[in-house]
PDB file of C-alpha atoms in Angstrom:
ATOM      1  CA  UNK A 385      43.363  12.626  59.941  1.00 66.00           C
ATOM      2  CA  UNK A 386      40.514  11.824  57.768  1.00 75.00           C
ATOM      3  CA  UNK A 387      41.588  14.283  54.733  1.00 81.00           C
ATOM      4  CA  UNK A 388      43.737  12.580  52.202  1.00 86.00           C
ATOM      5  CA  UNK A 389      47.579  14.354  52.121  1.00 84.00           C
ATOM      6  CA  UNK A 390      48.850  16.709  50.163  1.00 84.00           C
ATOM      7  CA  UNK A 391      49.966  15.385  46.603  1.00 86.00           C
ATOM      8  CA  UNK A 392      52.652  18.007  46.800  1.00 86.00           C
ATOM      9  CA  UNK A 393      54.964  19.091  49.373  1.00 87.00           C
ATOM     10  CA  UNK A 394      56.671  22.519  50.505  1.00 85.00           C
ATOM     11  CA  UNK A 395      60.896  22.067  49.621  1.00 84.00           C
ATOM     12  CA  UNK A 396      63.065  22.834  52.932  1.00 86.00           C
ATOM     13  CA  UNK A 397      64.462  25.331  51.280  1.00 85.00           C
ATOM     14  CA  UNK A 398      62.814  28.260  49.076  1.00 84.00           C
ATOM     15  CA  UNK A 399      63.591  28.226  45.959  1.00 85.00           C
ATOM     16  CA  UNK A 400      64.134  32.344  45.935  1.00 84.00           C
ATOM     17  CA  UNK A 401      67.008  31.580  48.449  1.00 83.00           C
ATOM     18  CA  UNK A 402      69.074  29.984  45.934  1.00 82.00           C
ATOM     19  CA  UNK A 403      71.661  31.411  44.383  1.00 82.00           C
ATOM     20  CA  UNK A 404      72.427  31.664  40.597  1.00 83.00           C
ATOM     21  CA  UNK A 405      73.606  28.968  38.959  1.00 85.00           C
ATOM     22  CA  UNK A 406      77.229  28.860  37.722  1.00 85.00           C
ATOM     23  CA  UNK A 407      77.090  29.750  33.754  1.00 83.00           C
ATOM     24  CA  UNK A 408      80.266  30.566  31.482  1.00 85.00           C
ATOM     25  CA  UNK A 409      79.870  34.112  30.705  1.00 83.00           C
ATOM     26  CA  UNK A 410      79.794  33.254  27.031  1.00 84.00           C
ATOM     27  CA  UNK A 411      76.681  31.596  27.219  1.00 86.00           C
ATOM     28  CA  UNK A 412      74.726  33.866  29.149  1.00 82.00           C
ATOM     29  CA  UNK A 413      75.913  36.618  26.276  1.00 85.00           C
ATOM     30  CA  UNK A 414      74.956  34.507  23.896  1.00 90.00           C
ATOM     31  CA  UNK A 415      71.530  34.315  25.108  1.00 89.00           C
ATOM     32  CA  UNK A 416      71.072  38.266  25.634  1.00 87.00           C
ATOM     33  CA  UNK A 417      72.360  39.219  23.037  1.00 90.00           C
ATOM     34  CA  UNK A 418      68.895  38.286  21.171  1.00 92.00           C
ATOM     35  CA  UNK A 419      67.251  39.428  24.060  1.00 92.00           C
ATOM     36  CA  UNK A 420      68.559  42.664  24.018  1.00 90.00           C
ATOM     37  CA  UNK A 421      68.556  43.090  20.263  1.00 92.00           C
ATOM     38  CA  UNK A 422      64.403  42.061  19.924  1.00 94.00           C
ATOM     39  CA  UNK A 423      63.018  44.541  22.480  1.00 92.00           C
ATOM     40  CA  UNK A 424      65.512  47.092  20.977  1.00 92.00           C
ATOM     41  CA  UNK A 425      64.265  46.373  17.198  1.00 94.00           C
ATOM     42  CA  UNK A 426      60.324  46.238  18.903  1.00 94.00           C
ATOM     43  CA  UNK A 427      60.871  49.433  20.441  1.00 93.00           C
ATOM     44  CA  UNK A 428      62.238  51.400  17.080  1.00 93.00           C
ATOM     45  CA  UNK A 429      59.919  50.019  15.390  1.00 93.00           C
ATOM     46  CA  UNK A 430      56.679  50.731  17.658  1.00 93.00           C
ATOM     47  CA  UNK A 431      58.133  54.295  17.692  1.00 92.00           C
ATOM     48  CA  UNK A 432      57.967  54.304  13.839  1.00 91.00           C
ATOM     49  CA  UNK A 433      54.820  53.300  13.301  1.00 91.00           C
ATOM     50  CA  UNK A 434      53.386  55.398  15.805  1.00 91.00           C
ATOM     51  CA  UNK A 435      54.695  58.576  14.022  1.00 89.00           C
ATOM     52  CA  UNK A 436      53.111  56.786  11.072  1.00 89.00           C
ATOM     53  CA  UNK A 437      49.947  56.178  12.690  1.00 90.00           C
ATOM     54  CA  UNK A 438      49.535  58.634  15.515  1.00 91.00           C
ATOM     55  CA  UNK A 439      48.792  55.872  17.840  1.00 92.00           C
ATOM     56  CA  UNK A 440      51.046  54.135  20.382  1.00 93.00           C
ATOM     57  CA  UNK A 441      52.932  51.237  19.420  1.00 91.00           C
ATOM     58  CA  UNK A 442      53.668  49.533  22.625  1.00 92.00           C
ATOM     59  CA  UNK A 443      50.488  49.498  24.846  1.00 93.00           C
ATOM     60  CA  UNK A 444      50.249  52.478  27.723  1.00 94.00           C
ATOM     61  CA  UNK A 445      50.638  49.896  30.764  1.00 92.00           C
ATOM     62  CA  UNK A 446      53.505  48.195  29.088  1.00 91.00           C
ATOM     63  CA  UNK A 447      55.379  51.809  29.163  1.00 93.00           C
ATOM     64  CA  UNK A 448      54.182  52.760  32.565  1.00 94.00           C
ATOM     65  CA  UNK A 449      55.547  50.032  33.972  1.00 94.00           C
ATOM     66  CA  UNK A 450      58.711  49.109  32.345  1.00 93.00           C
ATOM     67  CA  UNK A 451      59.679  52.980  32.791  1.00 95.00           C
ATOM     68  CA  UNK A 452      59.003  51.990  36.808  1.00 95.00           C
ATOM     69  CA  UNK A 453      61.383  49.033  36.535  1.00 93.00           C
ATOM     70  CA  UNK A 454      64.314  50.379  34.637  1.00 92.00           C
ATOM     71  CA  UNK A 455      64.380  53.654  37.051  1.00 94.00           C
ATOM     72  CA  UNK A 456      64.804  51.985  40.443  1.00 93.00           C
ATOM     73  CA  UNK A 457      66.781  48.830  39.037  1.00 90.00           C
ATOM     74  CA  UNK A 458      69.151  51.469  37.819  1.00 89.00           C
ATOM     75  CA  UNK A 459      69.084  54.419  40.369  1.00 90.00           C
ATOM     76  CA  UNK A 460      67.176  53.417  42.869  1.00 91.00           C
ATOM     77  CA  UNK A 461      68.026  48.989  44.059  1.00 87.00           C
ATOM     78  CA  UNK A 462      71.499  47.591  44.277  1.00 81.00           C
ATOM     79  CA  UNK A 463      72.454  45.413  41.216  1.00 77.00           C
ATOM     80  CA  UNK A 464      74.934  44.575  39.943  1.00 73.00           C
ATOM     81  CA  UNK A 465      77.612  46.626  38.539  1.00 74.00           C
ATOM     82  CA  UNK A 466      77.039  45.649  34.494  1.00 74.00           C
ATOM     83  CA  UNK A 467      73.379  45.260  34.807  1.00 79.00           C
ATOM     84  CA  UNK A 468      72.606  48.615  36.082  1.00 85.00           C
ATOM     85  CA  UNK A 469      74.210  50.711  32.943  1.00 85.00           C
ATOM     86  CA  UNK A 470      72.043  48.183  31.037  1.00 85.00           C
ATOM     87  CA  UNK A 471      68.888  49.510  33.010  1.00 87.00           C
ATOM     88  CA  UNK A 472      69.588  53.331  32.936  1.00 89.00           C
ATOM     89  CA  UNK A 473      69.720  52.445  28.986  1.00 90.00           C
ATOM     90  CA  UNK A 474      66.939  50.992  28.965  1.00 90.00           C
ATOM     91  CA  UNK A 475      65.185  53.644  30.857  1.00 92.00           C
ATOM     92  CA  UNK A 476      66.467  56.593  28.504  1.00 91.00           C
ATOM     93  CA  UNK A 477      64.491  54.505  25.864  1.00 91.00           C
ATOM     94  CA  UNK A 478      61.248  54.382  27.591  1.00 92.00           C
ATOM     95  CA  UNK A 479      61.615  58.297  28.808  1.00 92.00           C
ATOM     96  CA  UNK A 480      61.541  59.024  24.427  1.00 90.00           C
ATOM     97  CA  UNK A 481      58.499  56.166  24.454  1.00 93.00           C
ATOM     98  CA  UNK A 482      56.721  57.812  27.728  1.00 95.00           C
ATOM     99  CA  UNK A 483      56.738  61.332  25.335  1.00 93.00           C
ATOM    100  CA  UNK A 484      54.886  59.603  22.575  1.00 93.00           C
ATOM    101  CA  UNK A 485      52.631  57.967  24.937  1.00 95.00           C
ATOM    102  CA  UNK A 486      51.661  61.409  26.242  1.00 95.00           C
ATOM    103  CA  UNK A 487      51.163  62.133  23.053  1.00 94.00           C
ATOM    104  CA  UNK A 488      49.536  59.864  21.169  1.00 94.00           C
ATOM    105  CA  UNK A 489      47.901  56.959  24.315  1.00 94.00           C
ATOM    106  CA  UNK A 490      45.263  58.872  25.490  1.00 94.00           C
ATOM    107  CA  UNK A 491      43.332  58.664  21.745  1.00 93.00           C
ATOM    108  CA  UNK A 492      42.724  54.819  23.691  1.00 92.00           C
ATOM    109  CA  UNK A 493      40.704  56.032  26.263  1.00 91.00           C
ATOM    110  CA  UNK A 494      37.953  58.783  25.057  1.00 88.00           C
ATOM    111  CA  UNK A 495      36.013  58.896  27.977  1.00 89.00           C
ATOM    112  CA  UNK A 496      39.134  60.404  29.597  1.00 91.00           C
ATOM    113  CA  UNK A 497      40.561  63.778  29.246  1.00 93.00           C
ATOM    114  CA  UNK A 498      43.888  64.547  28.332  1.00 93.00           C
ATOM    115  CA  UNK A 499      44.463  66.088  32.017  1.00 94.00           C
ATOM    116  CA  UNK A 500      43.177  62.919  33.240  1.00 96.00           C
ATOM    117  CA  UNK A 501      44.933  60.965  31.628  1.00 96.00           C
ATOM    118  CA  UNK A 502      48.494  62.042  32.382  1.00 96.00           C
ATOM    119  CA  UNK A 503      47.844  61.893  35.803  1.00 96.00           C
ATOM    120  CA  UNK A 504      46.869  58.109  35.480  1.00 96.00           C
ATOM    121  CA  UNK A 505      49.945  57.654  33.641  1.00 96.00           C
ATOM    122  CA  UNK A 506      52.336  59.027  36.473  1.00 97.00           C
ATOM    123  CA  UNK A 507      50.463  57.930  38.428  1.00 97.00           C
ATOM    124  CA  UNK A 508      51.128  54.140  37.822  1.00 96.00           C
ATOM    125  CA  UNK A 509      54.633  55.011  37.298  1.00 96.00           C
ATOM    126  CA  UNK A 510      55.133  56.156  40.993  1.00 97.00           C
ATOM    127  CA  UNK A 511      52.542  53.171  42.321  1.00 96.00           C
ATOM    128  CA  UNK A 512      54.856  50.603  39.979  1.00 95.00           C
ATOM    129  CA  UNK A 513      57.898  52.356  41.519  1.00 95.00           C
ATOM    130  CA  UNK A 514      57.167  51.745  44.879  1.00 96.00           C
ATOM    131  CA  UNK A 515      55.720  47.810  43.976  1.00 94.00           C
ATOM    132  CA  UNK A 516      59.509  47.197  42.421  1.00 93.00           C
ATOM    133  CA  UNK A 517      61.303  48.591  45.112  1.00 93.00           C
ATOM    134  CA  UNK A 518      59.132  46.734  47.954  1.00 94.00           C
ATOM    135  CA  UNK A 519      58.930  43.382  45.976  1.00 92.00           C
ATOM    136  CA  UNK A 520      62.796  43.284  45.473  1.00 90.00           C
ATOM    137  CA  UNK A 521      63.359  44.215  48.887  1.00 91.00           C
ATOM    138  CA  UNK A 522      61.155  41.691  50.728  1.00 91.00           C
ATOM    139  CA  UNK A 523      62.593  38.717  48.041  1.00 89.00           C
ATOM    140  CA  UNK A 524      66.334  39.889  48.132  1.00 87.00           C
ATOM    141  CA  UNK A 525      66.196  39.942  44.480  1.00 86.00           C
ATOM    142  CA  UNK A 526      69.333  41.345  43.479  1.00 81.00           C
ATOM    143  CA  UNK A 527      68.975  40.788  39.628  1.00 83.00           C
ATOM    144  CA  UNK A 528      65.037  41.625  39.682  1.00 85.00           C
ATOM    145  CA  UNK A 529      64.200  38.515  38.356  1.00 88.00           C
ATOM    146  CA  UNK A 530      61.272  37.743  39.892  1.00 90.00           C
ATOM    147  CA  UNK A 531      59.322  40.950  39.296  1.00 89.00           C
ATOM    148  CA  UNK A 532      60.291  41.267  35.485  1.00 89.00           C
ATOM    149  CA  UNK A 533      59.993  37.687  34.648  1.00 91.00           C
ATOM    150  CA  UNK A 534      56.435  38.047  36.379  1.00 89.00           C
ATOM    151  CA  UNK A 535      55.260  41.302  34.909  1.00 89.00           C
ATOM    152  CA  UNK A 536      56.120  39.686  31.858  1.00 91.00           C
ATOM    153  CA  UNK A 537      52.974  37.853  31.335  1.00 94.00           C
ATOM    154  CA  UNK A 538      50.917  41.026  31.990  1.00 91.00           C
ATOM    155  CA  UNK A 539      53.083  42.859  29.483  1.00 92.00           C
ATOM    156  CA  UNK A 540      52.772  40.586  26.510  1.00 94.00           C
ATOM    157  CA  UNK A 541      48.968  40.475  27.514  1.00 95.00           C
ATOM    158  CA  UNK A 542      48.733  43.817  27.145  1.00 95.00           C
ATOM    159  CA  UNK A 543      49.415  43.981  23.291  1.00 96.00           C
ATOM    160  CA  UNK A 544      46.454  41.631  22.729  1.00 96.00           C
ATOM    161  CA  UNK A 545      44.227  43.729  25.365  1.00 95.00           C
ATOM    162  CA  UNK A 546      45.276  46.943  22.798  1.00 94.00           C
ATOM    163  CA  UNK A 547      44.562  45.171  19.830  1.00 94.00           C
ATOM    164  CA  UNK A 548      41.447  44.278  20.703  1.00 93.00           C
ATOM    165  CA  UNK A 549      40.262  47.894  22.428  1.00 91.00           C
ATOM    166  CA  UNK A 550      40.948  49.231  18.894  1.00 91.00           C
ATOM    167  CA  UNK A 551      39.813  46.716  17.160  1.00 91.00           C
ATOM    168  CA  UNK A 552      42.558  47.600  14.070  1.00 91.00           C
ATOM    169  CA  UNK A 553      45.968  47.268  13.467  1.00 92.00           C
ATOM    170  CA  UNK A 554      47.026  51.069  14.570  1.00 92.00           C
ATOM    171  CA  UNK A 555      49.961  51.314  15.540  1.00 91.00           C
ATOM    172  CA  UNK A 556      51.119  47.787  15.606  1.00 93.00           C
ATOM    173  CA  UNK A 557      52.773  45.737  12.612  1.00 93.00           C
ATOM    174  CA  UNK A 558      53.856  42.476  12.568  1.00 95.00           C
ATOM    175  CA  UNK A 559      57.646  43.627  12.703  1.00 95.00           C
ATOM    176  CA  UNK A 560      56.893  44.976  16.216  1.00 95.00           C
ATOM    177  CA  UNK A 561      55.212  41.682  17.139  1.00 95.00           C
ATOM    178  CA  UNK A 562      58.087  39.197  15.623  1.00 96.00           C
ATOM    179  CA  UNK A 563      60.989  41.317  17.546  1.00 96.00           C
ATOM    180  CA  UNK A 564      58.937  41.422  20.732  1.00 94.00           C
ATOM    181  CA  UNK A 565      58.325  37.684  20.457  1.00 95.00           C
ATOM    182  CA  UNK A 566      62.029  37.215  19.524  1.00 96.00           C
ATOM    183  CA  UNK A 567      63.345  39.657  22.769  1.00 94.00           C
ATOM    184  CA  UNK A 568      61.196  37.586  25.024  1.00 94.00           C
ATOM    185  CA  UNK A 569      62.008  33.893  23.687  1.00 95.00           C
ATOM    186  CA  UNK A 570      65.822  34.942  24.338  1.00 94.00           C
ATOM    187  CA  UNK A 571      65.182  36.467  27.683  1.00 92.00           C
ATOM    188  CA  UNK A 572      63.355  32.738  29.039  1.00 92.00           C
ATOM    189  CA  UNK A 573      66.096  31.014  27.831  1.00 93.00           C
ATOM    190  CA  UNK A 574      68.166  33.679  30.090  1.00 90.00           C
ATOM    191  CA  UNK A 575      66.658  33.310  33.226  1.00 91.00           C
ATOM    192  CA  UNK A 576      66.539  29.638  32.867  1.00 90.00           C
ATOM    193  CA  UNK A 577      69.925  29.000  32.724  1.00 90.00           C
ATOM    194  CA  UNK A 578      70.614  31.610  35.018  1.00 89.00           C
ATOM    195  CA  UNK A 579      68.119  29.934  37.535  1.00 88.00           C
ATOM    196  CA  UNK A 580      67.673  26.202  35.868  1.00 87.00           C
ATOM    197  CA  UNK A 581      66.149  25.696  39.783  1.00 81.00           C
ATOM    198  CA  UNK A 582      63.337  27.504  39.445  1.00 87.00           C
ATOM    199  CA  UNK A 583      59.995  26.071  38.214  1.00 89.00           C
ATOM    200  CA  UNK A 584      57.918  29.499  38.686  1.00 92.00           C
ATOM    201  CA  UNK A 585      60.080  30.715  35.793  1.00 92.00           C
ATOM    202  CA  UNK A 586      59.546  28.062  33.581  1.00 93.00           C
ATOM    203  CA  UNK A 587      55.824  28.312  33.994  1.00 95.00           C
ATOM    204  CA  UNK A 588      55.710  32.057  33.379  1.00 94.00           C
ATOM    205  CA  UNK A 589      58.007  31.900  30.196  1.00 95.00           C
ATOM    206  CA  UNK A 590      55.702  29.130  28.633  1.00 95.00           C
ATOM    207  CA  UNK A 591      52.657  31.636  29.180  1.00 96.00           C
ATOM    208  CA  UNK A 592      54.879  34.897  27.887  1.00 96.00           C
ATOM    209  CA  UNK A 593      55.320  32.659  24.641  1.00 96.00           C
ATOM    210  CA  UNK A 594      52.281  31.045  24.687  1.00 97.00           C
ATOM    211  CA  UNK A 595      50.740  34.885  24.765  1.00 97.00           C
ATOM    212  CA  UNK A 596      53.372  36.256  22.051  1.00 97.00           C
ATOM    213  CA  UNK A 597      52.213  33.515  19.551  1.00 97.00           C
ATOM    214  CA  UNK A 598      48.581  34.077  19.839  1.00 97.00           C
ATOM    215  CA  UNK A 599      49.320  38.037  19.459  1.00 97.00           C
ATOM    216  CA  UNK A 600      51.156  37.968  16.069  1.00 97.00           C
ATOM    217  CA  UNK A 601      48.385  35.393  14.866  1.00 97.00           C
ATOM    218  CA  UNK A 602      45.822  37.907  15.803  1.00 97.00           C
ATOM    219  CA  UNK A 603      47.269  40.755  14.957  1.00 96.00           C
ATOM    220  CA  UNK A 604      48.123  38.714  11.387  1.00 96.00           C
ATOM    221  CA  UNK A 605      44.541  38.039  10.876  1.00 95.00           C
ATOM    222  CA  UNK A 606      43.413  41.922  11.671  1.00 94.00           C
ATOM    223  CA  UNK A 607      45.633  43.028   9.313  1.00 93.00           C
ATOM    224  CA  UNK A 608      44.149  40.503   6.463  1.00 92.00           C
ATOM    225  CA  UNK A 609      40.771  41.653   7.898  1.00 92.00           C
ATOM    226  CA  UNK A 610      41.649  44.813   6.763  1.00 90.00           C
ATOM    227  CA  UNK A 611      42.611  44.219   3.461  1.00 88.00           C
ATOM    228  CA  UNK A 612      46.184  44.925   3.189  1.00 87.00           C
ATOM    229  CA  UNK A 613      49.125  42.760   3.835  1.00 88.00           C
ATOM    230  CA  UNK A 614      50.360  42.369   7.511  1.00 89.00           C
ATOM    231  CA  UNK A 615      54.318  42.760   5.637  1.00 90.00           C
ATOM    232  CA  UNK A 616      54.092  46.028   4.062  1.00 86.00           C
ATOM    233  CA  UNK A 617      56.127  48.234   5.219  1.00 81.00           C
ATOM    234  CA  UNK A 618      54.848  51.787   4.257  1.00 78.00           C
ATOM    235  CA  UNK A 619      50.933  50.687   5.332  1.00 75.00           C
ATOM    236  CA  UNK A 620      48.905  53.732   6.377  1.00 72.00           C
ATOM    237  CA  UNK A 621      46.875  53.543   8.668  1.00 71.00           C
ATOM    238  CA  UNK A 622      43.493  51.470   9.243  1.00 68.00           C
ATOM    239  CA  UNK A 623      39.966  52.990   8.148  1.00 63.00           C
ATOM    240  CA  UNK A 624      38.160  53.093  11.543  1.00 58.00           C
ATOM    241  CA  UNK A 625      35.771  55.902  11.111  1.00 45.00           C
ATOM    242  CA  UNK A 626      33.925  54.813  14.390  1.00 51.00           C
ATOM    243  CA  UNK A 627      36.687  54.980  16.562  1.00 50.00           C
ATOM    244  CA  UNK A 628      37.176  58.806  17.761  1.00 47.00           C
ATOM    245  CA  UNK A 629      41.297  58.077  18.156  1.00 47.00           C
ATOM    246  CA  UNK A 630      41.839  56.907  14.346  1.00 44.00           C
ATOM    247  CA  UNK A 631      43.392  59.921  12.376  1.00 43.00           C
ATOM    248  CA  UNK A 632      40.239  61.616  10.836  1.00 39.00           C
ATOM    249  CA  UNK A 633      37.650  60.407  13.125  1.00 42.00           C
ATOM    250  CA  UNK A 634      35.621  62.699  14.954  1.00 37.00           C
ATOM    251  CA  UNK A 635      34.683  61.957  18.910  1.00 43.00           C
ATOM    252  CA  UNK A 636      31.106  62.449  19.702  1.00 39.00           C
ATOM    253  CA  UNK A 637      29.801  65.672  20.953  1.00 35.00           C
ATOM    254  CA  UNK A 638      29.906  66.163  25.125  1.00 39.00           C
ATOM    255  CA  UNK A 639      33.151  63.608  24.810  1.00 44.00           C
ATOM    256  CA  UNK A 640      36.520  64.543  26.396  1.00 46.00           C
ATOM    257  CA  UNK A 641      38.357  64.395  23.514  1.00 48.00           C
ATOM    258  CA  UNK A 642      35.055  65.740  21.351  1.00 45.00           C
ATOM    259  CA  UNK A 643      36.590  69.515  21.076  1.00 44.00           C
ATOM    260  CA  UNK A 644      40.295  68.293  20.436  1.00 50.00           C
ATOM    261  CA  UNK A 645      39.658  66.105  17.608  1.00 51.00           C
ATOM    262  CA  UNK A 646      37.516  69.130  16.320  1.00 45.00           C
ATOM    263  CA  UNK A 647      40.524  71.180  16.386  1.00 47.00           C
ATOM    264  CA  UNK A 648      42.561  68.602  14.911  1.00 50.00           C
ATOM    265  CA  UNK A 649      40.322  68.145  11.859  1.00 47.00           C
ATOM    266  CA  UNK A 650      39.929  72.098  11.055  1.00 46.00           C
ATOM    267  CA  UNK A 651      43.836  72.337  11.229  1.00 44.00           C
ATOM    268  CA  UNK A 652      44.063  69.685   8.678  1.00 45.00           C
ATOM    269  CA  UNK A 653      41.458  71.530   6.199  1.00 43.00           C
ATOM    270  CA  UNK A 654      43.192  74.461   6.623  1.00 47.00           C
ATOM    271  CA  UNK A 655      46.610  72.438   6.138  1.00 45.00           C
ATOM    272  CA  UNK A 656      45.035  71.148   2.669  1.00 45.00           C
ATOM    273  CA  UNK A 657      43.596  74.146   1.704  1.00 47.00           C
ATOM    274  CA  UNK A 658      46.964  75.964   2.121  1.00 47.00           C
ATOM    275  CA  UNK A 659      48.887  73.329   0.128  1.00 47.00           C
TER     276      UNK A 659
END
C-alpha cells in the first residue's frame, strides 16, 4: 500500500488482561499508607474550612462522583475482601461531605435553584453509579483501577475549575491542596507497582501531578492576591462582594438564590442586633 505503516503497533495481548504484578505486601502498605493518610487529612480539612467559610472545600463533581465509586466498589462490584471495608469507609466520609455539599455547593451556581440543584447532584451520583458498575464490568476490573486512576485527572481538574469559578480562595487553603497533592503522589506510585505493565497509568498519574502542582501554585498566588498569607490558619474568608455565594453578598434581584441570600442577611442583622 501506498500509506506509510503505522509507527506503533497493537500488543497481542491487552494490557487490561494482565494480571497484577507480584509485590511484597510491605511495600504496597508502605505506599498507601500516604495515600490513605493525604486524602484523609484533605478531606478534614476541606470540611473545616468550609464550616469556616460556608463554601465547599472539595469541588461538587469531585463529591458526586467519588460518593458513586466508593458505593458500588463497596456494596455493589466484587473486590476484594480488604479493599472493600476500605471503600465502605471511604464512602461514610463522602455521605458527611455530600451533607455539606447540599449545604453549602449550590452558592457555586446562582443561576440554579436550590431544588435544582439537588436534583443535579443525585442525579450524577446515580448516572456515575451506573458508569462504575458498567465500566468495571465490561474491563473485568476487579480492583477498579482503571476507572479511579482515570477519573483522577478530572478530579484534580476540578479544584482548579472551582478556583477559578470563584475567583477567591473560599473554601480552599493550601493545607487542603498539599494533602490532596500528597494522597495522589502516593496513590501513582500504588498503581504502578501494582501494575508496573501498564503505560495508560503512567500517563494519567504524570497529568494528576502535573494538575496538583499547578493548583497549589494558583491557589498560592490567589491567596497573595488577596492580601493575606496562603499559611494562616484561622483566615476568614475572602472579600468578594460581587459574588452572590461569598458570606455577605447579596444575589441580584429575579436570581434563584436572590430571596435566600435576602433572608440570610436579615437573620444576621437581627443576630447582631440581638447580641
Amino acid at each position: 500500500m501506498w500509506f506509510p505503516p503505522a509507527l506503533i503497533d497493537l500488543p497481542n495481548v491487552a494490557p487490561v488482561t494482565l494480571p497484577e504484578a507480584d509485590r511484597p505486601s510491605w511495600l504496597f502498605w508502605i505506599l498507601m499508607g500516604p495515600c490513605a493518610s493525604g486524602w484523609l487529612v484533605a478531606y478534614g480539612l476541606a470540611i473545616y474550612r468550609a464550616k469556616l467559610d460556608k463554601r465547599v472545600g472539595i469541588p461538587v463533581f469531585v463529591v458526586e462522583v467519588n460518593l458513586a465509586w466508593e458505593f458500588t466498589l463497596s456494596l455493589i462490584l466484587d473486590q476484594a475482601d480488604v479493599q472493600r471495608p476500605i471503600n465502605l469507609s471511604w464512602f461514610l466520609v463522602d455521605c458527611f461531605i455530600l451533607r455539606q455539599t447540599l449545604a453549602y455547593g449550590w452558592k457555586d451556581y446562582p443561576g440554579m435553584s436550590r431544588r435544582a440543584f439537588r436534583w443535579m447532584v443525585f442525579g450524577v451520583i446515580a448516572w456515575s453509579a451506573v458508569f462504575h458498575i458498567m465500566t468495571t464490568y465490561e474491563l473485568k476490573d476487579a480492583t477498579g483501577i482503571y476507572t479511579g486512576t482515570g477519573l483522577n485527572v478530572f478530579l484534580s481538574l476540578s479544584f482548579i475549575f472551582m478556583l477559578n469559578r470563584r475567583g477567591s480562595s473560599l473554601g480552599q487553603s493550601m493545607y487542603v491542596a498539599l494533602a490532596k497533592g500528597i494522597g495522589s503522589f502516593f496513590a501513582g506510585w500504588t498503581v504502578l507497582v501494582m501494575y508496573p505493565g501498564h503505560h495508560l497509568f503512567i500517563f494519567l498519574f504524570l497529568t494528576v501531578w502535573t494538575i496538583d502542582a499547578a493548583y497549589c501554585v494558583l491557589l498560592y498566588r490567589k491567596v497573595r492576591e488577596e492580601g493575606r498569607s496562603p499559611w494562616a490558619w484561622n483566615r476568614g474568608p475572602a472579600e468578594v462582594p460581587d459574588d452572590p455565594g461569598a458570606p455577605g453578598g447579596i444575589a441580584p434581584a429575579g436570581t434563584p438564590h436572590h430571596e435566600e441570600r435576602e433572608e440570610e442577611r436579615e437573620a444576621a442583622v437581627r443576630g447582631a442586633a440581638s447580641g
